[in-house]
Amino acid sequence: MVSLLSLWLPILISAALVYVAAFVLNAALPLHSKDFVKLPNEEAIMDALRAQEAQRGQYMFPGVESRAEWNSPEWKEKANRGPVGILFVLRPGTSMTKQLIFEALFSLAVATAAAYMGTASLGPGTSYLEVFQVVGTAAFLAHSAGHITHAIWYGFSWKVTWIRVLEGLLYGALTAGVFGWLWPQ
């Protein structure tokens, strides 16, 4: 049996590699420069949100507070008239530093979960390919599956979603490669 503690080095290395790869793909390359577009008449919309004192959170419009309201003719008319959307509001002055720290912690959590999947199904001396398959699949799913849900339920662009899924495949492969290389013999 392989213990999770014996995989501390591949956990740290793979998390660091994924973090750097994500930084390069998101910050250095123009791959995601069009993921979000600017609203028409942005300043008026921002002024309206400030006037309403919209706090940090997720908002749906037209919104509902009950199932009955959702089924009402008034709500259906609003939804048919449009626009329909979801708005994410962050705190003013939100720092990228906090988000980068959470991204690093997420990479570490995925690497740890993928390592756990490996320890649950693979023993010492397992071949590189078998480790790659198990650990890579776990890491790929962790880095990718949520993007598909966001496209289905929240209207995220399918083009952006498939790019993110391919990135998840890269992150899964990086994780799998490190674990395959450093798997205990």
JSON list of C-alpha atoms in Angstrom, two decimals:
[
{"chain": "A", "resi": 1, "resn": "MET", "atom": "CA", "xyz": [0.00, 0.00, 0.00]},
{"chain": "A", "resi": 2, "resn": "VAL", "atom": "CA", "xyz": [1.18, 3.53, -0.79]},
{"chain": "A", "resi": 3, "resn": "SER", "atom": "CA", "xyz": [0.52, 6.10, 1.93]},
{"chain": "A", "resi": 4, "resn": "LEU", "atom": "CA", "xyz": [-0.70, 9.57, 1.11]},
{"chain": "A", "resi": 5, "resn": "LEU", "atom": "CA", "xyz": [2.16, 11.06, 3.14]},
{"chain": "A", "resi": 6, "resn": "SER", "atom": "CA", "xyz": [4.70, 9.29, 0.93]},
{"chain": "A", "resi": 7, "resn": "LEU", "atom": "CA", "xyz": [3.34, 11.35, -1.99]},
{"chain": "A", "resi": 8, "resn": "TRP", "atom": "CA", "xyz": [4.07, 14.76, -0.51]},
{"chain": "A", "resi": 9, "resn": "LEU", "atom": "CA", "xyz": [6.72, 15.57, -3.14]},
{"chain": "A", "resi": 10, "resn": "PRO", "atom": "CA", "xyz": [4.61, 14.79, -6.24]},
{"chain": "A", "resi": 11, "resn": "ILE", "atom": "CA", "xyz": [1.68, 16.61, -4.60]},
{"chain": "A", "resi": 12, "resn": "LEU", "atom": "CA", "xyz": [3.75, 19.77, -4.15]},
{"chain": "A", "resi": 13, "resn": "ILE", "atom": "CA", "xyz": [5.52, 19.58, -7.52]},
{"chain": "A", "resi": 14, "resn": "SER", "atom": "CA", "xyz": [2.37, 18.88, -9.53]},
{"chain": "A", "resi": 15, "resn": "ALA", "atom": "CA", "xyz": [0.43, 21.62, -7.72]},
{"chain": "A", "resi": 16, "resn": "ALA", "atom": "CA", "xyz": [3.22, 24.10, -8.46]},
{"chain": "A", "resi": 17, "resn": "LEU", "atom": "CA", "xyz": [3.40, 23.05, -12.14]},
{"chain": "A", "resi": 18, "resn": "VAL", "atom": "CA", "xyz": [-0.37, 23.37, -12.55]},
{"chain": "A", "resi": 19, "resn": "TYR", "atom": "CA", "xyz": [-0.34, 26.77, -10.82]},
{"chain": "A", "resi": 20, "resn": "VAL", "atom": "CA", "xyz": [2.39, 28.06, -13.14]},
{"chain": "A", "resi": 21, "resn": "ALA", "atom": "CA", "xyz": [0.67, 26.59, -16.23]},
{"chain": "A", "resi": 22, "resn": "ALA", "atom": "CA", "xyz": [-2.63, 28.19, -15.21]},
{"chain": "A", "resi": 23, "resn": "PHE", "atom": "CA", "xyz": [-0.91, 31.52, -14.63]},
{"chain": "A", "resi": 24, "resn": "VAL", "atom": "CA", "xyz": [0.73, 31.39, -18.07]},
{"chain": "A", "resi": 25, "resn": "LEU", "atom": "CA", "xyz": [-2.51, 30.37, -19.82]},
{"chain": "A", "resi": 26, "resn": "ASN", "atom": "CA", "xyz": [-4.59, 32.99, -18.01]},
{"chain": "A", "resi": 27, "resn": "ALA", "atom": "CA", "xyz": [-2.21, 35.92, -17.66]},
{"chain": "A", "resi": 28, "resn": "ALA", "atom": "CA", "xyz": [0.56, 35.70, -20.22]},
{"chain": "A", "resi": 29, "resn": "LEU", "atom": "CA", "xyz": [-1.29, 34.36, -23.26]},
{"chain": "A", "resi": 30, "resn": "PRO", "atom": "CA", "xyz": [-4.25, 36.17, -24.86]},
{"chain": "A", "resi": 31, "resn": "LEU", "atom": "CA", "xyz": [-6.27, 32.92, -24.76]},
{"chain": "A", "resi": 32, "resn": "HIS", "atom": "CA", "xyz": [-8.84, 34.28, -22.30]},
{"chain": "A", "resi": 33, "resn": "SER", "atom": "CA", "xyz": [-8.82, 37.96, -23.24]},
{"chain": "A", "resi": 34, "resn": "LYS", "atom": "CA", "xyz": [-12.35, 37.70, -24.73]},
{"chain": "A", "resi": 35, "resn": "ASP", "atom": "CA", "xyz": [-13.92, 35.40, -22.10]},
{"chain": "A", "resi": 36, "resn": "PHE", "atom": "CA", "xyz": [-15.86, 38.35, -20.68]},
{"chain": "A", "resi": 37, "resn": "VAL", "atom": "CA", "xyz": [-16.98, 41.29, -22.78]},
{"chain": "A", "resi": 38, "resn": "LYS", "atom": "CA", "xyz": [-17.68, 44.84, -21.70]},
{"chain": "A", "resi": 39, "resn": "LEU", "atom": "CA", "xyz": [-21.31, 45.79, -21.14]},
{"chain": "A", "resi": 40, "resn": "PRO", "atom": "CA", "xyz": [-22.79, 48.44, -23.40]},
{"chain": "A", "resi": 41, "resn": "ASN", "atom": "CA", "xyz": [-23.18, 51.67, -21.43]},
{"chain": "A", "resi": 42, "resn": "GLU", "atom": "CA", "xyz": [-21.12, 50.14, -18.62]},
{"chain": "A", "resi": 43, "resn": "GLU", "atom": "CA", "xyz": [-20.90, 53.31, -16.53]},
{"chain": "A", "resi": 44, "resn": "ALA", "atom": "CA", "xyz": [-24.70, 53.69, -16.32]},
{"chain": "A", "resi": 45, "resn": "ILE", "atom": "CA", "xyz": [-25.07, 50.06, -15.24]},
{"chain": "A", "resi": 46, "resn": "MET", "atom": "CA", "xyz": [-22.32, 50.42, -12.63]},
{"chain": "A", "resi": 47, "resn": "ASP", "atom": "CA", "xyz": [-23.97, 53.62, -11.35]},
{"chain": "A", "resi": 48, "resn": "ALA", "atom": "CA", "xyz": [-27.32, 51.81, -11.09]},
{"chain": "A", "resi": 49, "resn": "LEU", "atom": "CA", "xyz": [-25.73, 48.93, -9.13]},
{"chain": "A", "resi": 50, "resn": "ARG", "atom": "CA", "xyz": [-24.01, 51.41, -6.79]},
{"chain": "A", "resi": 51, "resn": "ALA", "atom": "CA", "xyz": [-27.30, 53.25, -6.27]},
{"chain": "A", "resi": 52, "resn": "GLN", "atom": "CA", "xyz": [-28.96, 49.96, -5.34]},
{"chain": "A", "resi": 53, "resn": "GLU", "atom": "CA", "xyz": [-26.07, 49.15, -2.98]},
{"chain": "A", "resi": 54, "resn": "ALA", "atom": "CA", "xyz": [-25.59, 45.73, -4.58]},
{"chain": "A", "resi": 55, "resn": "GLN", "atom": "CA", "xyz": [-23.38, 43.70, -2.25]},
{"chain": "A", "resi": 56, "resn": "ARG", "atom": "CA", "xyz": [-20.96, 40.91, -3.10]},
{"chain": "A", "resi": 57, "resn": "GLY", "atom": "CA", "xyz": [-22.88, 37.91, -4.40]},
{"chain": "A", "resi": 58, "resn": "GLN", "atom": "CA", "xyz": [-24.59, 36.21, -7.29]},
{"chain": "A", "resi": 59, "resn": "TYR", "atom": "CA", "xyz": [-27.75, 37.75, -8.70]},
{"chain": "A", "resi": 60, "resn": "MET", "atom": "CA", "xyz": [-30.23, 36.40, -11.22]},
{"chain": "A", "resi": 61, "resn": "PHE", "atom": "CA", "xyz": [-32.47, 38.65, -13.26]},
{"chain": "A", "resi": 62, "resn": "PRO", "atom": "CA", "xyz": [-35.33, 38.59, -13.41]},
{"chain": "A", "resi": 63, "resn": "GLY", "atom": "CA", "xyz": [-35.05, 37.20, -9.90]},
{"chain": "A", "resi": 64, "resn": "VAL", "atom": "CA", "xyz": [-37.47, 35.12, -7.86]},
{"chain": "A", "resi": 65, "resn": "GLU", "atom": "CA", "xyz": [-37.95, 34.57, -4.15]},
{"chain": "A", "resi": 66, "resn": "SER", "atom": "CA", "xyz": [-40.25, 31.56, -4.34]},
{"chain": "A", "resi": 67, "resn": "ARG", "atom": "CA", "xyz": [-41.37, 28.73, -6.61]},
{"chain": "A", "resi": 68, "resn": "ALA", "atom": "CA", "xyz": [-44.80, 30.39, -6.84]},
{"chain": "A", "resi": 69, "resn": "GLU", "atom": "CA", "xyz": [-43.23, 33.62, -8.12]},
{"chain": "A", "resi": 70, "resn": "TRP", "atom": "CA", "xyz": [-41.25, 31.64, -10.67]},
{"chain": "A", "resi": 71, "resn": "ASN", "atom": "CA", "xyz": [-44.47, 30.17, -12.04]},
{"chain": "A", "resi": 72, "resn": "SER", "atom": "CA", "xyz": [-46.30, 33.51, -12.09]},
{"chain": "A", "resi": 73, "resn": "PRO", "atom": "CA", "xyz": [-47.38, 35.11, -15.39]},
{"chain": "A", "resi": 74, "resn": "GLU", "atom": "CA", "xyz": [-45.59, 38.33, -14.32]},
{"chain": "A", "resi": 75, "resn": "TRP", "atom": "CA", "xyz": [-42.22, 36.60, -13.98]},
{"chain": "A", "resi": 76, "resn": "LYS", "atom": "CA", "xyz": [-42.69, 34.71, -17.26]},
{"chain": "A", "resi": 77, "resn": "GLU", "atom": "CA", "xyz": [-43.48, 38.00, -19.02]},
{"chain": "A", "resi": 78, "resn": "LYS", "atom": "CA", "xyz": [-40.33, 39.62, -17.56]},
{"chain": "A", "resi": 79, "resn": "ALA", "atom": "CA", "xyz": [-38.23, 36.63, -18.63]},
{"chain": "A", "resi": 80, "resn": "ASN", "atom": "CA", "xyz": [-39.68, 36.68, -22.15]},
{"chain": "A", "resi": 81, "resn": "ARG", "atom": "CA", "xyz": [-39.10, 40.43, -22.44]},
{"chain": "A", "resi": 82, "resn": "GLY", "atom": "CA", "xyz": [-35.48, 40.04, -21.27]},
{"chain": "A", "resi": 83, "resn": "PRO", "atom": "CA", "xyz": [-32.72, 40.49, -20.68]},
{"chain": "A", "resi": 84, "resn": "VAL", "atom": "CA", "xyz": [-32.20, 37.36, -18.62]},
{"chain": "A", "resi": 85, "resn": "GLY", "atom": "CA", "xyz": [-28.90, 36.86, -16.88]},
{"chain": "A", "resi": 86, "resn": "ILE", "atom": "CA", "xyz": [-26.71, 36.18, -13.93]},
{"chain": "A", "resi": 87, "resn": "LEU", "atom": "CA", "xyz": [-24.55, 38.87, -12.41]},
{"chain": "A", "resi": 88, "resn": "PHE", "atom": "CA", "xyz": [-21.57, 38.25, -10.14]},
{"chain": "A", "resi": 89, "resn": "VAL", "atom": "CA", "xyz": [-20.65, 41.20, -7.95]},
{"chain": "A", "resi": 90, "resn": "LEU", "atom": "CA", "xyz": [-17.26, 41.32, -6.21]},
{"chain": "A", "resi": 91, "resn": "ARG", "atom": "CA", "xyz": [-16.18, 43.64, -3.46]},
{"chain": "A", "resi": 92, "resn": "PRO", "atom": "CA", "xyz": [-14.85, 46.98, -4.69]},
{"chain": "A", "resi": 93, "resn": "GLY", "atom": "CA", "xyz": [-11.06, 46.89, -4.96]},
{"chain": "A", "resi": 94, "resn": "THR", "atom": "CA", "xyz": [-10.95, 43.09, -4.97]},
{"chain": "A", "resi": 95, "resn": "SER", "atom": "CA", "xyz": [-7.30, 42.10, -4.98]},
{"chain": "A", "resi": 96, "resn": "MET", "atom": "CA", "xyz": [-5.97, 39.54, -7.41]},
{"chain": "A", "resi": 97, "resn": "THR", "atom": "CA", "xyz": [-3.56, 38.42, -4.66]},
{"chain": "A", "resi": 98, "resn": "LYS", "atom": "CA", "xyz": [-6.33, 36.72, -2.68]},
{"chain": "A", "resi": 99, "resn": "GLN", "atom": "CA", "xyz": [-7.61, 34.96, -5.80]},
{"chain": "A", "resi": 100, "resn": "LEU", "atom": "CA", "xyz": [-4.09, 33.77, -6.70]},
{"chain": "A", "resi": 101, "resn": "ILE", "atom": "CA", "xyz": [-3.64, 32.37, -3.19]},
{"chain": "A", "resi": 102, "resn": "PHE", "atom": "CA", "xyz": [-6.94, 30.49, -3.44]},
{"chain": "A", "resi": 103, "resn": "GLU", "atom": "CA", "xyz": [-5.94, 29.19, -6.87]},
{"chain": "A", "resi": 104, "resn": "ALA", "atom": "CA", "xyz": [-2.71, 27.84, -5.39]},
{"chain": "A", "resi": 105, "resn": "LEU", "atom": "CA", "xyz": [-4.66, 26.18, -2.57]},
{"chain": "A", "resi": 106, "resn": "PHE", "atom": "CA", "xyz": [-7.09, 24.70, -5.09]},
{"chain": "A", "resi": 107, "resn": "SER", "atom": "CA", "xyz": [-4.19, 23.25, -7.12]},
{"chain": "A", "resi": 108, "resn": "LEU", "atom": "CA", "xyz": [-2.82, 21.73, -3.92]},
{"chain": "A", "resi": 109, "resn": "ALA", "atom": "CA", "xyz": [-6.24, 20.29, -3.01]},
{"chain": "A", "resi": 110, "resn": "VAL", "atom": "CA", "xyz": [-6.67, 18.73, -6.47]},
{"chain": "A", "resi": 111, "resn": "ALA", "atom": "CA", "xyz": [-3.18, 17.21, -6.34]},
{"chain": "A", "resi": 112, "resn": "THR", "atom": "CA", "xyz": [-3.93, 15.81, -2.87]},
{"chain": "A", "resi": 113, "resn": "ALA", "atom": "CA", "xyz": [-7.28, 14.36, -3.98]},
{"chain": "A", "resi": 114, "resn": "ALA", "atom": "CA", "xyz": [-5.69, 12.83, -7.08]},
{"chain": "A", "resi": 115, "resn": "ALA", "atom": "CA", "xyz": [-2.95, 11.36, -4.89]},
{"chain": "A", "resi": 116, "resn": "TYR", "atom": "CA", "xyz": [-5.60, 9.88, -2.62]},
{"chain": "A", "resi": 117, "resn": "MET", "atom": "CA", "xyz": [-7.30, 8.27, -5.63]},
{"chain": "A", "resi": 118, "resn": "GLY", "atom": "CA", "xyz": [-3.95, 6.77, -6.53]},
{"chain": "A", "resi": 119, "resn": "THR", "atom": "CA", "xyz": [-3.32, 5.40, -3.04]},
{"chain": "A", "resi": 120, "resn": "ALA", "atom": "CA", "xyz": [-6.81, 3.88, -2.98]},
{"chain": "A", "resi": 121, "resn": "SER", "atom": "CA", "xyz": [-6.26, 1.88, -6.14]},
{"chain": "A", "resi": 122, "resn": "LEU", "atom": "CA", "xyz": [-2.53, 1.53, -6.85]},
{"chain": "A", "resi": 123, "resn": "GLY", "atom": "CA", "xyz": [0.29, -0.13, -4.97]},
{"chain": "A", "resi": 124, "resn": "PRO", "atom": "CA", "xyz": [4.04, 0.43, -4.86]},
{"chain": "A", "resi": 125, "resn": "GLY", "atom": "CA", "xyz": [5.82, -0.35, -8.11]},
{"chain": "A", "resi": 126, "resn": "THR", "atom": "CA", "xyz": [2.78, 0.41, -10.29]},
{"chain": "A", "resi": 127, "resn": "SER", "atom": "CA", "xyz": [3.77, 1.30, -13.84]},
{"chain": "A", "resi": 128, "resn": "TYR", "atom": "CA", "xyz": [4.04, 4.89, -15.02]},
{"chain": "A", "resi": 129, "resn": "LEU", "atom": "CA", "xyz": [1.10, 4.43, -17.41]},
{"chain": "A", "resi": 130, "resn": "GLU", "atom": "CA", "xyz": [-1.25, 3.01, -14.76]},
{"chain": "A", "resi": 131, "resn": "VAL", "atom": "CA", "xyz": [-0.40, 5.83, -12.34]},
{"chain": "A", "resi": 132, "resn": "PHE", "atom": "CA", "xyz": [-0.84, 8.33, -15.18]},
{"chain": "A", "resi": 133, "resn": "GLN", "atom": "CA", "xyz": [-4.29, 6.93, -15.99]},
{"chain": "A", "resi": 134, "resn": "VAL", "atom": "CA", "xyz": [-5.69, 6.91, -12.45]},
{"chain": "A", "resi": 135, "resn": "VAL", "atom": "CA", "xyz": [-4.16, 10.11, -11.10]},
{"chain": "A", "resi": 136, "resn": "GLY", "atom": "CA", "xyz": [-4.57, 11.95, -14.41]},
{"chain": "A", "resi": 137, "resn": "THR", "atom": "CA", "xyz": [-8.25, 11.08, -14.67]},
{"chain": "A", "resi": 138, "resn": "ALA", "atom": "CA", "xyz": [-8.91, 12.31, -11.14]},
{"chain": "A", "resi": 139, "resn": "ALA", "atom": "CA", "xyz": [-7.01, 15.57, -11.72]},
{"chain": "A", "resi": 140, "resn": "PHE", "atom": "CA", "xyz": [-8.63, 16.13, -15.14]},
{"chain": "A", "resi": 141, "resn": "LEU", "atom": "CA", "xyz": [-12.12, 15.73, -13.70]},
{"chain": "A", "resi": 142, "resn": "ALA", "atom": "CA", "xyz": [-11.37, 18.06, -10.80]},
{"chain": "A", "resi": 143, "resn": "HIS", "atom": "CA", "xyz": [-9.98, 20.76, -13.09]},
{"chain": "A", "resi": 144, "resn": "SER", "atom": "CA", "xyz": [-12.65, 20.41, -15.81]},
{"chain": "A", "resi": 145, "resn": "ALA", "atom": "CA", "xyz": [-16.07, 19.18, -14.72]},
{"chain": "A", "resi": 146, "resn": "GLY", "atom": "CA", "xyz": [-17.23, 22.39, -13.05]},
{"chain": "A", "resi": 147, "resn": "HIS", "atom": "CA", "xyz": [-16.77, 24.36, -16.25]},
{"chain": "A", "resi": 148, "resn": "ILE", "atom": "CA", "xyz": [-19.31, 22.18, -18.04]},
{"chain": "A", "resi": 149, "resn": "THR", "atom": "CA", "xyz": [-21.83, 22.73, -15.24]},
{"chain": "A", "resi": 150, "resn": "HIS", "atom": "CA", "xyz": [-21.32, 26.49, -15.52]},
{"chain": "A", "resi": 151, "resn": "ALA", "atom": "CA", "xyz": [-22.07, 26.37, -19.25]},
{"chain": "A", "resi": 152, "resn": "ILE", "atom": "CA", "xyz": [-25.20, 24.27, -18.71]},
{"chain": "A", "resi": 153, "resn": "TRP", "atom": "CA", "xyz": [-26.70, 26.24, -15.83]},
{"chain": "A", "resi": 154, "resn": "TYR", "atom": "CA", "xyz": [-25.17, 29.71, -15.89]},
{"chain": "A", "resi": 155, "resn": "GLY", "atom": "CA", "xyz": [-24.85, 30.48, -19.58]},
{"chain": "A", "resi": 156, "resn": "PHE", "atom": "CA", "xyz": [-21.07, 30.50, -19.81]},
{"chain": "A", "resi": 157, "resn": "SER", "atom": "CA", "xyz": [-19.91, 30.38, -23.42]},
{"chain": "A", "resi": 158, "resn": "TRP", "atom": "CA", "xyz": [-19.42, 26.86, -24.78]},
{"chain": "A", "resi": 159, "resn": "LYS", "atom": "CA", "xyz": [-16.30, 28.03, -26.61]},
{"chain": "A", "resi": 160, "resn": "VAL", "atom": "CA", "xyz": [-14.78, 29.27, -23.35]},
{"chain": "A", "resi": 161, "resn": "THR", "atom": "CA", "xyz": [-15.98, 26.10, -21.60]},
{"chain": "A", "resi": 162, "resn": "TRP", "atom": "CA", "xyz": [-14.25, 23.74, -24.05]},
{"chain": "A", "resi": 163, "resn": "ILE", "atom": "CA", "xyz": [-11.05, 25.79, -23.84]},
{"chain": "A", "resi": 164, "resn": "ARG", "atom": "CA", "xyz": [-11.21, 25.45, -20.04]},
{"chain": "A", "resi": 165, "resn": "VAL", "atom": "CA", "xyz": [-11.85, 21.70, -20.34]},
{"chain": "A", "resi": 166, "resn": "LEU", "atom": "CA", "xyz": [-8.78, 21.37, -22.60]},
{"chain": "A", "resi": 167, "resn": "GLU", "atom": "CA", "xyz": [-6.79, 23.32, -20.02]},
{"chain": "A", "resi": 168, "resn": "GLY", "atom": "CA", "xyz": [-8.05, 20.86, -17.41]},
{"chain": "A", "resi": 169, "resn": "LEU", "atom": "CA", "xyz": [-6.77, 18.06, -19.61]},
{"chain": "A", "resi": 170, "resn": "LEU", "atom": "CA", "xyz": [-3.34, 19.74, -19.64]},
{"chain": "A", "resi": 171, "resn": "TYR", "atom": "CA", "xyz": [-3.42, 20.19, -15.85]},
{"chain": "A", "resi": 172, "resn": "GLY", "atom": "CA", "xyz": [-4.45, 16.56, -15.43]},
{"chain": "A", "resi": 173, "resn": "ALA", "atom": "CA", "xyz": [-1.61, 15.44, -17.67]},
{"chain": "A", "resi": 174, "resn": "LEU", "atom": "CA", "xyz": [0.93, 17.55, -15.77]},
{"chain": "A", "resi": 175, "resn": "THR", "atom": "CA", "xyz": [-0.30, 16.10, -12.48]},
{"chain": "A", "resi": 176, "resn": "ALA", "atom": "CA", "xyz": [-0.29, 12.55, -13.87]},
{"chain": "A", "resi": 177, "resn": "GLY", "atom": "CA", "xyz": [3.19, 12.93, -15.33]},
{"chain": "A", "resi": 178, "resn": "VAL", "atom": "CA", "xyz": [4.67, 14.04, -12.01]},
{"chain": "A", "resi": 179, "resn": "PHE", "atom": "CA", "xyz": [2.96, 11.23, -10.10]},
{"chain": "A", "resi": 180, "resn": "GLY", "atom": "CA", "xyz": [3.94, 8.64, -12.69]},
{"chain": "A", "resi": 181, "resn": "TRP", "atom": "CA", "xyz": [7.54, 9.79, -12.47]},
{"chain": "A", "resi": 182, "resn": "LEU", "atom": "CA", "xyz": [7.70, 9.94, -8.64]},
{"chain": "A", "resi": 183, "resn": "TRP", "atom": "CA", "xyz": [5.41, 7.01, -7.74]},
{"chain": "A", "resi": 184, "resn": "PRO", "atom": "CA", "xyz": [6.98, 4.89, -4.99]},
{"chain": "A", "resi": 185, "resn": "GLN", "atom": "CA", "xyz": [8.65, 1.70, -6.18]}
]
